[in-house]
Amino acid sequence: MFENYYRPTSLAEALSILKKYHGRARVVAGGTDLILQLINREISAQALVDLTHIPNLRLISKENGLIRIGSLVTHTDLAASPLLLNAVPFLCEAADSIGSLQIRNVGTVGGNIVNAQPAADTAVPLMTLNAVCKVVSAAGEREAPLAALYCPEGGTILDPGREILTEISFVPPGEEGGAGAFMRLARRKAVALPVFNVAVVLWTGEKEKIGAARIVMGPVARVPFQAREAEKVLTGNPAREHYFRQAAQAAAGEARPRDSRLRGSSNYRKKLTQVMVFRALVKAWGNLGSRG
């Protein structure tokens, strides 16, 4: 599958190795997706660069109101973090829904983003949080919104042979008068890909109106999908069942799921979108009230 395996102890060393291979090496952390892709010959690599010995990539911290999550933080780390359980419990719930305990123990939030599955269970809620990603390469460091890393036709704009995602950061919604919710439906309760998942964040406005809304769902497009028309229905309106149902209907109208033997027909999943988005909105508003 590959000829060489490296364990750098710094980002500089890792980037030097990637540069040496001119895009023909791949970075690896948990490897829960990458190793299978290599075995199945879906991708090829001359070398693997293991990032797990680089310090500070597995930290979760809060500085000046901003939460920072290292790209090597595992799903188990996310689900159990006291900081995140207090600030963004719906992100912890999403992380805890992924795969099996063994997968959660090694799979990383960075890998979940870079692998770019349209229903990635941590990427969906992170998009509702307006998360920003830090990416480093031999050319330097840059930051970009998580949503901007996805290509409309699928995948990401990141070059896995030359770039390394190092950090994801966001302002927790509670800091700005908001709260979120995550909901997921799968064919069984554990170790199953979602038939549908959705994350919602609602922020309060004046006189119990919704000041802003963020709705992201999957897999209803080739990447995690933001339901912008549904958000417009909610923004500036009272938090009432009528508007929640209207927004859910708009979200179903925006969704473009494909017929799938695993997840069901397009028509079924559009109806499912309407039900699940409505429930997530009710749950998010309830969470907002409980925080008040």
JSON list of N, CA and C in Angstrom, two decimals, residues 79-113:
[
{"chain": "A", "resi": 79, "resn": "ALA", "atom": "N", "xyz": [-16.66, 13.87, 23.04]},
{"chain": "A", "resi": 79, "resn": "ALA", "atom": "CA", "xyz": [-17.87, 13.49, 23.76]},
{"chain": "A", "resi": 79, "resn": "ALA", "atom": "C", "xyz": [-17.74, 13.65, 25.26]},
{"chain": "A", "resi": 80, "resn": "ALA", "atom": "N", "xyz": [-16.51, 13.52, 25.79]},
{"chain": "A", "resi": 80, "resn": "ALA", "atom": "CA", "xyz": [-16.31, 13.51, 27.24]},
{"chain": "A", "resi": 80, "resn": "ALA", "atom": "C", "xyz": [-15.75, 14.81, 27.80]},
{"chain": "A", "resi": 81, "resn": "SER", "atom": "N", "xyz": [-15.45, 15.78, 26.96]},
{"chain": "A", "resi": 81, "resn": "SER", "atom": "CA", "xyz": [-14.82, 17.02, 27.42]},
{"chain": "A", "resi": 81, "resn": "SER", "atom": "C", "xyz": [-15.76, 17.83, 28.31]},
{"chain": "A", "resi": 82, "resn": "PRO", "atom": "N", "xyz": [-15.39, 18.09, 29.58]},
{"chain": "A", "resi": 82, "resn": "PRO", "atom": "CA", "xyz": [-16.23, 18.91, 30.45]},
{"chain": "A", "resi": 82, "resn": "PRO", "atom": "C", "xyz": [-16.48, 20.30, 29.87]},
{"chain": "A", "resi": 83, "resn": "LEU", "atom": "N", "xyz": [-15.47, 20.87, 29.23]},
{"chain": "A", "resi": 83, "resn": "LEU", "atom": "CA", "xyz": [-15.62, 22.19, 28.62]},
{"chain": "A", "resi": 83, "resn": "LEU", "atom": "C", "xyz": [-16.69, 22.17, 27.54]},
{"chain": "A", "resi": 84, "resn": "LEU", "atom": "N", "xyz": [-16.63, 21.18, 26.66]},
{"chain": "A", "resi": 84, "resn": "LEU", "atom": "CA", "xyz": [-17.59, 21.11, 25.56]},
{"chain": "A", "resi": 84, "resn": "LEU", "atom": "C", "xyz": [-18.97, 20.68, 26.03]},
{"chain": "A", "resi": 85, "resn": "LEU", "atom": "N", "xyz": [-19.03, 19.81, 27.02]},
{"chain": "A", "resi": 85, "resn": "LEU", "atom": "CA", "xyz": [-20.32, 19.39, 27.56]},
{"chain": "A", "resi": 85, "resn": "LEU", "atom": "C", "xyz": [-21.09, 20.57, 28.13]},
{"chain": "A", "resi": 86, "resn": "ASN", "atom": "N", "xyz": [-20.37, 21.53, 28.67]},
{"chain": "A", "resi": 86, "resn": "ASN", "atom": "CA", "xyz": [-21.01, 22.72, 29.22]},
{"chain": "A", "resi": 86, "resn": "ASN", "atom": "C", "xyz": [-21.35, 23.74, 28.13]},
{"chain": "A", "resi": 87, "resn": "ALA", "atom": "N", "xyz": [-20.45, 23.89, 27.16]},
{"chain": "A", "resi": 87, "resn": "ALA", "atom": "CA", "xyz": [-20.61, 24.97, 26.16]},
{"chain": "A", "resi": 87, "resn": "ALA", "atom": "C", "xyz": [-21.39, 24.54, 24.93]},
{"chain": "A", "resi": 88, "resn": "VAL", "atom": "N", "xyz": [-21.15, 23.33, 24.44]},
{"chain": "A", "resi": 88, "resn": "VAL", "atom": "CA", "xyz": [-21.79, 22.86, 23.19]},
{"chain": "A", "resi": 88, "resn": "VAL", "atom": "C", "xyz": [-22.16, 21.38, 23.34]},
{"chain": "A", "resi": 89, "resn": "PRO", "atom": "N", "xyz": [-23.10, 21.08, 24.22]},
{"chain": "A", "resi": 89, "resn": "PRO", "atom": "CA", "xyz": [-23.44, 19.66, 24.46]},
{"chain": "A", "resi": 89, "resn": "PRO", "atom": "C", "xyz": [-23.91, 18.93, 23.21]},
{"chain": "A", "resi": 90, "resn": "PHE", "atom": "N", "xyz": [-24.51, 19.65, 22.26]},
{"chain": "A", "resi": 90, "resn": "PHE", "atom": "CA", "xyz": [-24.99, 18.97, 21.05]},
{"chain": "A", "resi": 90, "resn": "PHE", "atom": "C", "xyz": [-23.83, 18.50, 20.18]},
{"chain": "A", "resi": 91, "resn": "LEU", "atom": "N", "xyz": [-22.67, 19.15, 20.25]},
{"chain": "A", "resi": 91, "resn": "LEU", "atom": "CA", "xyz": [-21.48, 18.66, 19.55]},
{"chain": "A", "resi": 91, "resn": "LEU", "atom": "C", "xyz": [-20.98, 17.38, 20.20]},
{"chain": "A", "resi": 92, "resn": "CYS", "atom": "N", "xyz": [-21.02, 17.33, 21.51]},
{"chain": "A", "resi": 92, "resn": "CYS", "atom": "CA", "xyz": [-20.63, 16.11, 22.23]},
{"chain": "A", "resi": 92, "resn": "CYS", "atom": "C", "xyz": [-21.56, 14.95, 21.88]},
{"chain": "A", "resi": 93, "resn": "GLU", "atom": "N", "xyz": [-22.85, 15.24, 21.80]},
{"chain": "A", "resi": 93, "resn": "GLU", "atom": "CA", "xyz": [-23.83, 14.22, 21.43]},
{"chain": "A", "resi": 93, "resn": "GLU", "atom": "C", "xyz": [-23.54, 13.68, 20.04]},
{"chain": "A", "resi": 94, "resn": "ALA", "atom": "N", "xyz": [-23.18, 14.56, 19.12]},
{"chain": "A", "resi": 94, "resn": "ALA", "atom": "CA", "xyz": [-22.86, 14.14, 17.77]},
{"chain": "A", "resi": 94, "resn": "ALA", "atom": "C", "xyz": [-21.63, 13.24, 17.75]},
{"chain": "A", "resi": 95, "resn": "ALA", "atom": "N", "xyz": [-20.60, 13.65, 18.48]},
{"chain": "A", "resi": 95, "resn": "ALA", "atom": "CA", "xyz": [-19.37, 12.84, 18.53]},
{"chain": "A", "resi": 95, "resn": "ALA", "atom": "C", "xyz": [-19.63, 11.47, 19.12]},
{"chain": "A", "resi": 96, "resn": "ASP", "atom": "N", "xyz": [-20.50, 11.41, 20.12]},
{"chain": "A", "resi": 96, "resn": "ASP", "atom": "CA", "xyz": [-20.78, 10.15, 20.80]},
{"chain": "A", "resi": 96, "resn": "ASP", "atom": "C", "xyz": [-21.61, 9.19, 19.94]},
{"chain": "A", "resi": 97, "resn": "SER", "atom": "N", "xyz": [-22.17, 9.70, 18.83]},
{"chain": "A", "resi": 97, "resn": "SER", "atom": "CA", "xyz": [-23.00, 8.86, 17.97]},
{"chain": "A", "resi": 97, "resn": "SER", "atom": "C", "xyz": [-22.20, 8.14, 16.89]},
{"chain": "A", "resi": 98, "resn": "ILE", "atom": "N", "xyz": [-20.93, 8.48, 16.77]},
{"chain": "A", "resi": 98, "resn": "ILE", "atom": "CA", "xyz": [-20.11, 7.95, 15.67]},
{"chain": "A", "resi": 98, "resn": "ILE", "atom": "C", "xyz": [-19.65, 6.52, 15.94]},
{"chain": "A", "resi": 99, "resn": "GLY", "atom": "N", "xyz": [-19.91, 5.64, 15.00]},
{"chain": "A", "resi": 99, "resn": "GLY", "atom": "CA", "xyz": [-19.34, 4.30, 14.99]},
{"chain": "A", "resi": 99, "resn": "GLY", "atom": "C", "xyz": [-19.44, 3.54, 16.28]},
{"chain": "A", "resi": 100, "resn": "SER", "atom": "N", "xyz": [-18.38, 2.80, 16.58]},
{"chain": "A", "resi": 100, "resn": "SER", "atom": "CA", "xyz": [-18.27, 2.02, 17.81]},
{"chain": "A", "resi": 100, "resn": "SER", "atom": "C", "xyz": [-17.32, 2.72, 18.76]},
{"chain": "A", "resi": 101, "resn": "LEU", "atom": "N", "xyz": [-17.23, 2.21, 19.99]},
{"chain": "A", "resi": 101, "resn": "LEU", "atom": "CA", "xyz": [-16.31, 2.77, 20.96]},
{"chain": "A", "resi": 101, "resn": "LEU", "atom": "C", "xyz": [-14.88, 2.73, 20.44]},
{"chain": "A", "resi": 102, "resn": "GLN", "atom": "N", "xyz": [-14.51, 1.63, 19.78]},
{"chain": "A", "resi": 102, "resn": "GLN", "atom": "CA", "xyz": [-13.15, 1.51, 19.25]},
{"chain": "A", "resi": 102, "resn": "GLN", "atom": "C", "xyz": [-12.87, 2.57, 18.19]},
{"chain": "A", "resi": 103, "resn": "ILE", "atom": "N", "xyz": [-13.85, 2.83, 17.32]},
{"chain": "A", "resi": 103, "resn": "ILE", "atom": "CA", "xyz": [-13.69, 3.87, 16.30]},
{"chain": "A", "resi": 103, "resn": "ILE", "atom": "C", "xyz": [-13.58, 5.24, 16.95]},
{"chain": "A", "resi": 104, "resn": "ARG", "atom": "N", "xyz": [-14.43, 5.52, 17.92]},
{"chain": "A", "resi": 104, "resn": "ARG", "atom": "CA", "xyz": [-14.41, 6.82, 18.59]},
{"chain": "A", "resi": 104, "resn": "ARG", "atom": "C", "xyz": [-13.10, 7.06, 19.33]},
{"chain": "A", "resi": 105, "resn": "ASN", "atom": "N", "xyz": [-12.48, 5.99, 19.80]},
{"chain": "A", "resi": 105, "resn": "ASN", "atom": "CA", "xyz": [-11.24, 6.13, 20.56]},
{"chain": "A", "resi": 105, "resn": "ASN", "atom": "C", "xyz": [-10.06, 6.54, 19.68]},
{"chain": "A", "resi": 106, "resn": "VAL", "atom": "N", "xyz": [-10.12, 6.27, 18.40]},
{"chain": "A", "resi": 106, "resn": "VAL", "atom": "CA", "xyz": [-8.99, 6.61, 17.52]},
{"chain": "A", "resi": 106, "resn": "VAL", "atom": "C", "xyz": [-9.35, 7.60, 16.41]},
{"chain": "A", "resi": 107, "resn": "GLY", "atom": "N", "xyz": [-10.61, 7.60, 15.98]},
{"chain": "A", "resi": 107, "resn": "GLY", "atom": "CA", "xyz": [-11.03, 8.53, 14.94]},
{"chain": "A", "resi": 107, "resn": "GLY", "atom": "C", "xyz": [-10.98, 9.96, 15.44]},
{"chain": "A", "resi": 108, "resn": "THR", "atom": "N", "xyz": [-10.61, 10.90, 14.56]},
{"chain": "A", "resi": 108, "resn": "THR", "atom": "CA", "xyz": [-10.38, 12.29, 14.98]},
{"chain": "A", "resi": 108, "resn": "THR", "atom": "C", "xyz": [-11.35, 13.25, 14.30]},
{"chain": "A", "resi": 109, "resn": "VAL", "atom": "N", "xyz": [-11.52, 14.39, 14.94]},
{"chain": "A", "resi": 109, "resn": "VAL", "atom": "CA", "xyz": [-12.38, 15.42, 14.37]},
{"chain": "A", "resi": 109, "resn": "VAL", "atom": "C", "xyz": [-11.78, 15.95, 13.07]},
{"chain": "A", "resi": 110, "resn": "GLY", "atom": "N", "xyz": [-10.46, 16.07, 13.01]},
{"chain": "A", "resi": 110, "resn": "GLY", "atom": "CA", "xyz": [-9.82, 16.50, 11.77]},
{"chain": "A", "resi": 110, "resn": "GLY", "atom": "C", "xyz": [-10.06, 15.53, 10.64]},
{"chain": "A", "resi": 111, "resn": "GLY", "atom": "N", "xyz": [-9.94, 14.25, 10.93]},
{"chain": "A", "resi": 111, "resn": "GLY", "atom": "CA", "xyz": [-10.19, 13.24, 9.91]},
{"chain": "A", "resi": 111, "resn": "GLY", "atom": "C", "xyz": [-11.62, 13.25, 9.43]},
{"chain": "A", "resi": 112, "resn": "ASN", "atom": "N", "xyz": [-12.56, 13.49, 10.36]},
{"chain": "A", "resi": 112, "resn": "ASN", "atom": "CA", "xyz": [-13.97, 13.55, 10.00]},
{"chain": "A", "resi": 112, "resn": "ASN", "atom": "C", "xyz": [-14.24, 14.68, 9.01]},
{"chain": "A", "resi": 113, "resn": "ILE", "atom": "N", "xyz": [-13.50, 15.78, 9.16]},
{"chain": "A", "resi": 113, "resn": "ILE", "atom": "CA", "xyz": [-13.66, 16.91, 8.25]},
{"chain": "A", "resi": 113, "resn": "ILE", "atom": "C", "xyz": [-12.98, 16.63, 6.91]}
]
